Short mmCIF file of C-alpha atoms in Angstrom, two decimals:
data_model
loop_
_atom_site.label_atom_id
_atom_site.label_comp_id
_atom_site.label_asym_id
_atom_site.label_seq_id
_atom_site.Cartn_x
_atom_site.Cartn_y
_atom_site.Cartn_z
CA MET A 156 0.00 0.00 0.00
CA ARG A 157 0.89 3.67 -0.28
CA ILE A 158 0.89 4.80 3.36
CA ALA A 159 1.28 8.20 4.96
CA VAL A 160 2.80 8.04 8.47
CA THR A 161 2.44 11.20 10.51
CA GLY A 162 5.03 11.61 13.27
CA GLY A 163 7.28 9.05 11.61
CA SER A 164 10.38 10.70 13.13
CA GLY A 165 9.27 10.03 16.73
CA LYS A 166 10.23 7.21 19.07
CA LEU A 167 7.50 4.88 17.89
CA GLY A 168 7.25 6.41 14.43
CA ARG A 169 10.79 5.38 13.45
CA HIS A 170 9.95 1.75 14.16
CA VAL A 171 6.68 1.98 12.23
CA VAL A 172 8.28 3.53 9.15
CA ARG A 173 11.01 0.87 9.16
CA ARG A 174 8.55 -2.02 9.65
CA LEU A 175 6.10 -0.90 6.97
CA ALA A 176 8.91 -0.31 4.48
CA GLU A 177 10.32 -3.78 5.23
CA ASP A 178 6.87 -5.20 4.61
CA GLY A 179 7.00 -3.73 1.11
CA HIS A 180 4.75 -0.71 1.48
CA HIS A 181 5.52 2.69 0.00
CA ILE A 182 5.92 5.11 2.94
CA LEU A 183 5.93 8.87 3.25
CA ASN A 184 6.78 10.32 6.67
CA LEU A 185 4.84 13.53 7.42
CA ASP A 186 6.46 15.39 10.31
CA ARG A 187 7.73 18.79 11.37
CA VAL A 188 11.09 17.35 12.40
CA GLY A 189 13.49 14.86 10.94
CA GLU A 190 16.11 14.64 8.22
CA ARG A 191 15.56 15.73 4.67
CA ASN A 192 15.35 12.53 2.59
CA GLU A 193 13.26 10.76 -0.02
CA VAL A 194 10.62 9.57 2.47
CA GLN A 195 10.34 12.75 4.59
CA VAL A 196 7.94 15.63 3.94
CA PHE A 197 7.80 18.52 6.39
CA VAL A 198 4.15 19.12 7.29
CA ASP A 199 2.45 21.12 10.05
CA LEU A 200 -0.45 18.85 11.07
CA SER A 201 -2.21 21.74 12.78
CA ASN A 202 -2.63 23.35 9.34
CA TYR A 203 -5.56 21.71 7.58
CA GLY A 204 -4.60 23.04 4.20
CA GLN A 205 -1.16 21.47 4.37
CA VAL A 206 -2.56 18.10 5.49
CA LEU A 207 -5.22 17.95 2.79
CA ASP A 208 -2.80 19.10 0.11
CA VAL A 209 -0.22 16.41 0.92
CA PHE A 210 -2.88 13.70 1.12
CA LEU A 211 -4.19 14.59 -2.32
CA GLY A 212 -0.76 14.55 -3.94
CA LEU A 213 2.77 15.93 -3.92
CA ASP A 214 4.91 16.87 -6.91
CA ASP A 215 7.62 14.30 -7.62
CA ARG A 216 6.56 12.10 -4.70
CA HIS A 217 3.04 10.60 -4.94
CA SER A 218 -0.48 11.00 -6.28
CA GLY A 219 -2.45 9.73 -3.28
CA PHE A 220 -2.49 7.26 -0.40
CA ASP A 221 -4.29 4.02 0.39
CA ALA A 222 -3.93 4.39 4.16
CA VAL A 223 -2.86 6.75 6.93
CA VAL A 224 -1.03 5.93 10.16
CA HIS A 225 -1.41 8.92 12.48
CA LEU A 226 1.23 9.09 15.24
CA GLY A 227 2.08 12.80 15.18
CA ALA A 228 1.31 14.54 18.47
CA ILE A 229 2.72 16.05 21.64
CA PRO A 230 3.42 12.61 23.14
CA ALA A 231 2.69 13.00 26.83
CA PRO A 232 1.25 15.35 29.47
CA GLY A 233 3.46 17.97 31.07
CA ILE A 234 5.65 18.75 28.06
CA VAL A 235 3.85 21.99 27.12
CA PRO A 236 1.00 23.84 28.81
CA ASP A 237 -2.25 21.89 28.91
CA ALA A 238 -4.03 24.27 26.55
CA ALA A 239 -1.25 23.85 24.00
CA THR A 240 -1.50 20.07 24.28
CA PHE A 241 -5.24 20.21 23.71
CA GLU A 242 -5.01 22.62 20.81
CA ASN A 243 -2.21 20.83 18.98
CA ASN A 244 -3.30 17.24 19.44
CA MET A 245 -7.06 17.66 18.99
CA LEU A 246 -6.72 19.93 15.96
CA SER A 247 -4.07 17.78 14.33
CA THR A 248 -6.10 14.62 14.67
CA TYR A 249 -9.25 16.30 13.32
CA ASN A 250 -7.24 17.59 10.37
CA VAL A 251 -5.77 14.17 9.63
CA PHE A 252 -9.11 12.36 9.92
CA GLN A 253 -11.07 14.94 7.94
CA ALA A 254 -8.43 15.38 5.22
CA ALA A 255 -8.19 11.60 4.81
CA ARG A 256 -11.97 11.41 4.33
CA ARG A 257 -11.92 14.28 1.82
CA ALA A 258 -9.13 12.50 -0.06
CA GLY A 259 -11.08 9.24 -0.20
CA ILE A 260 -8.75 7.34 2.13
CA LYS A 261 -10.73 4.66 3.94
CA ARG A 262 -8.12 3.00 6.15
CA LEU A 263 -6.79 4.85 9.20
CA VAL A 264 -4.74 3.55 12.12
CA TYR A 265 -3.73 5.98 14.85
CA ALA A 266 -2.08 6.23 18.27
CA SER A 267 -4.52 6.42 21.13
CA SER A 268 -3.10 5.80 24.59
CA GLU A 269 -3.16 3.57 27.63
CA THR A 270 -3.91 6.75 29.59
CA VAL A 271 -7.61 6.52 28.71
CA LEU A 272 -7.77 3.46 30.96
CA GLY A 273 -7.40 5.64 34.06
CA LEU A 274 -3.67 6.23 34.39
CA PRO A 275 -1.96 6.96 36.73
CA PHE A 276 -4.40 4.74 38.67
CA ASP A 277 -4.45 6.94 41.74
CA VAL A 278 -8.02 5.65 41.70
CA ASP A 279 -7.99 1.85 41.54
CA PRO A 280 -8.74 0.22 38.18
CA PRO A 281 -12.16 -1.50 38.10
CA TYR A 282 -10.45 -4.90 37.74
CA ILE A 283 -7.20 -6.54 36.65
CA PRO A 284 -6.16 -7.13 33.92
CA VAL A 285 -7.70 -3.95 32.50
CA ASN A 286 -9.22 -4.18 29.02
CA GLU A 287 -11.25 -2.19 26.49
CA GLU A 288 -14.64 -3.05 27.99
CA TYR A 289 -15.08 -0.28 30.57
CA PRO A 290 -15.69 3.44 29.88
CA ALA A 291 -12.71 5.72 29.37
CA ARG A 292 -11.31 7.43 32.49
CA PRO A 293 -9.09 10.31 31.33
CA GLU A 294 -7.16 11.93 34.20
CA SER A 295 -5.16 14.56 32.26
CA THR A 296 -5.66 16.96 29.39
CA TYR A 297 -3.50 14.72 27.23
CA SER A 298 -5.68 11.71 28.06
CA LEU A 299 -8.87 13.76 27.60
CA VAL A 300 -7.82 14.50 24.05
CA LYS A 301 -7.19 10.81 23.39
CA HIS A 302 -10.69 10.04 24.67
CA LEU A 303 -12.24 12.76 22.50
CA GLU A 304 -10.32 11.51 19.47
CA GLU A 305 -11.88 8.08 19.98
CA GLN A 306 -15.31 9.65 20.24
CA MET A 307 -14.70 11.61 17.05
CA ALA A 308 -13.62 8.46 15.26
CA ARG A 309 -16.85 6.71 16.29
CA GLU A 310 -18.90 9.47 14.77
CA LEU A 311 -16.91 9.62 11.53
CA VAL A 312 -17.35 5.91 10.86
CA ARG A 313 -21.07 6.35 11.56
CA TRP A 314 -21.15 9.01 8.87
CA ASP A 315 -19.16 6.81 6.49
CA PRO A 316 -19.83 3.08 6.96
CA GLU A 317 -16.95 2.17 4.61
CA LEU A 318 -14.40 3.97 6.75
CA SER A 319 -12.07 1.98 9.03
CA ILE A 320 -10.45 3.72 11.99
CA ILE A 321 -8.43 1.72 14.50
CA ALA A 322 -7.23 3.28 17.73
CA LEU A 323 -4.18 1.59 19.23
CA ARG A 324 -3.93 2.36 22.93
CA PHE A 325 -0.16 2.09 23.17
CA SER A 326 1.60 1.50 26.48
CA ASN A 327 4.83 3.28 27.41
CA VAL A 328 7.09 2.96 24.33
CA MET A 329 10.58 1.56 24.98
CA ASP A 330 13.72 1.05 22.90
CA VAL A 331 16.32 -1.60 23.64
CA GLN A 332 18.63 0.91 25.29
CA ASP A 333 15.88 1.73 27.79
CA TYR A 334 15.94 -1.82 29.18
CA ALA A 335 19.10 -1.29 31.23
CA ALA A 336 17.03 0.65 33.78
CA PHE A 337 14.34 -2.02 34.18
CA PRO A 338 15.98 -4.07 36.99
CA SER A 339 15.97 -0.96 39.20
CA PHE A 340 12.18 -0.92 39.14
CA ASP A 341 12.10 -3.97 41.43
CA THR A 342 13.14 -1.92 44.45
CA ASP A 343 9.81 -0.08 44.59
CA ALA A 344 6.55 -1.65 43.43
CA MET A 345 4.90 1.77 43.45
CA ALA A 346 7.32 3.36 41.00
CA ARG A 347 5.64 1.89 37.95
CA LYS A 348 2.18 1.11 39.29
CA TRP A 349 0.89 4.13 37.35
CA ASN A 350 0.44 1.97 34.24
CA LEU A 351 0.25 -1.46 35.90
CA TRP A 352 3.94 -2.04 35.18
CA GLY A 353 3.33 -2.15 31.44
CA TYR A 354 5.42 -1.20 28.42
CA ILE A 355 5.59 -1.67 24.64
CA ASP A 356 8.76 -2.45 22.74
CA GLY A 357 8.84 -0.07 19.76
CA ARG A 358 9.23 -3.00 17.38
CA ASP A 359 6.13 -4.69 18.74
CA GLY A 360 4.27 -1.37 18.53
CA ALA A 361 5.18 -1.31 14.84
CA GLN A 362 3.98 -4.87 14.48
CA ALA A 363 0.62 -3.84 15.92
CA VAL A 364 0.32 -1.05 13.34
CA ALA A 365 1.12 -3.52 10.55
CA ARG A 366 -1.47 -6.01 11.82
CA ALA A 367 -4.09 -3.25 12.12
CA LEU A 368 -3.49 -2.19 8.52
CA GLU A 369 -3.73 -5.80 7.37
CA ASN A 370 -6.72 -6.93 9.41
CA GLY A 371 -8.76 -3.84 10.24
CA ARG A 372 -12.42 -3.83 9.22
CA ALA A 373 -14.85 -1.05 8.44
CA GLY A 374 -15.99 0.77 11.56
CA PHE A 375 -14.15 1.80 14.73
CA GLU A 376 -12.24 -0.41 17.17
CA ALA A 377 -9.86 0.36 20.02
CA PHE A 378 -7.11 -2.03 21.15
CA ILE A 379 -4.70 -2.01 24.08
CA ILE A 380 -1.17 -2.59 22.76
CA ALA A 381 1.38 -3.69 25.31
CA ASN A 382 4.07 -6.31 25.61
CA ALA A 383 3.18 -9.72 26.99
CA ASP A 384 5.12 -9.19 30.20
CA THR A 385 5.61 -6.46 32.80
CA VAL A 386 8.68 -4.35 33.53
CA MET A 387 9.19 -6.23 36.82
CA ARG A 388 10.99 -9.38 37.94
CA ARG A 389 8.39 -9.88 40.66
CA SER A 390 5.33 -11.94 39.82
CA SER A 391 2.29 -10.17 38.49
CA ALA A 392 0.05 -11.79 41.11
CA ASP A 393 2.25 -10.52 43.94
CA LEU A 394 2.29 -7.01 42.51
CA ALA A 395 -1.49 -6.87 42.16
CA ALA A 396 -2.04 -8.20 45.66
CA GLU A 397 0.38 -5.71 47.25
CA VAL A 398 -0.51 -2.51 45.38
CA PHE A 399 -4.17 -3.10 44.50
CA PRO A 400 -5.44 -5.38 47.32
CA LYS A 401 -9.08 -4.36 46.87
CA VAL A 402 -9.19 -4.82 43.11
CA GLU A 403 -10.74 -7.96 41.62
CA VAL A 404 -8.24 -10.07 39.66
CA ARG A 405 -10.38 -11.70 36.99
CA LYS A 406 -7.96 -14.39 35.80
CA LYS A 407 -5.00 -16.34 37.10
CA LEU A 408 -2.03 -14.27 36.02
CA GLY A 409 1.05 -15.83 34.48
CA GLU A 410 4.35 -15.26 36.28
CA HIS A 411 5.10 -11.96 34.58
CA GLU A 412 1.92 -11.55 32.53
CA THR A 413 0.91 -8.07 31.50
CA MET A 414 -2.00 -6.51 33.39
CA LEU A 415 -2.84 -4.44 30.30
CA SER A 416 -4.85 -7.07 28.49
CA ILE A 417 -3.85 -7.64 24.85
CA ASP A 418 -6.34 -10.46 24.36
CA LYS A 419 -8.55 -8.43 22.00
CA ALA A 420 -5.64 -7.35 19.84
CA THR A 421 -4.42 -10.93 19.63
CA ARG A 422 -7.84 -12.27 18.78
CA LEU A 423 -8.93 -9.70 16.19
CA LEU A 424 -5.65 -8.34 14.78
CA GLY A 425 -3.32 -11.32 15.17
CA TYR A 426 -1.00 -9.24 17.35
CA VAL A 427 1.49 -11.38 19.27
CA PRO A 428 4.48 -9.58 20.90
CA GLU A 429 7.86 -10.87 19.75
CA HIS A 430 10.19 -8.99 22.09
CA SER A 431 10.85 -8.72 25.82
CA TRP A 432 13.21 -6.68 27.92
CA ARG A 433 14.21 -9.93 29.61
CA ASN A 434 16.08 -10.94 26.46
CA HIS A 435 18.23 -7.80 26.56
CA GLN A 436 19.84 -7.93 30.00
CA PRO A 437 23.60 -8.12 30.45
CA ASP A 438 25.11 -11.47 31.33
CA ARG A 439 25.75 -11.46 35.11
CA THR A 440 27.64 -14.74 35.14
CA THR A 441 30.82 -14.54 37.19
CA HIS A 442 33.85 -15.79 35.30
CA ILE A 443 36.79 -17.07 37.40
CA GLU A 444 40.16 -17.16 35.74
CA ASN A 445 42.52 -19.99 36.65
#
């Protein structure tokens, strides 16, 4: 397919661009930052005219797209003032969705967020593992925008029954170099309780995008995207019992099983994580020289 990726220069975006190109798709990265090259176009997503124009065609580059992957956004709360987060992220997503519709693009995959589940869980989650079945609980302006984007997507597919919009509720994105810090998390169970000790390897995040493009159907769906394990060496059952003693645990948890349920993504998209931080730890074997 011919695919536009917004925010393809970001932490997750770089993995997505690489994965989709390796899968044989023709990719154009639409971003305000990055290096000038044959797959990069500098676009201000908050400017509707620019977004629509590049979706319709671009001299010497392309004459249209089959799909859009929308990752471009201020990526977390607290980076800029709340009003700036709301204005940039909400407007950019509206522009991307609306311009895609005007350009006749029917397949959209975009980055929602685990934050809509109720992070940082200062109020207990309704049950563990959390899933997509309970109403959104945004606790920040950033999360509020993610919730409103999902609501907007639901209305757009109602207007256009042929449109497919998939929201991927990504967990905290990690690169391999981030894994060196993971063993230190074991000293304090509360340090990462804010997202139930979850994470997503950037390569597995890219896999989820690829699966969504391949297997998405008309309409709207939201999926939690996390890795299969937690960031902790301690067992998931012990963590849940210590930090959330009053919360119902609805299934027997595997030793390090994620508490951000990926069952729906596995069932409907074929998403199965392939990476774990546990495979990237330094060898601690003591070698004794004779």
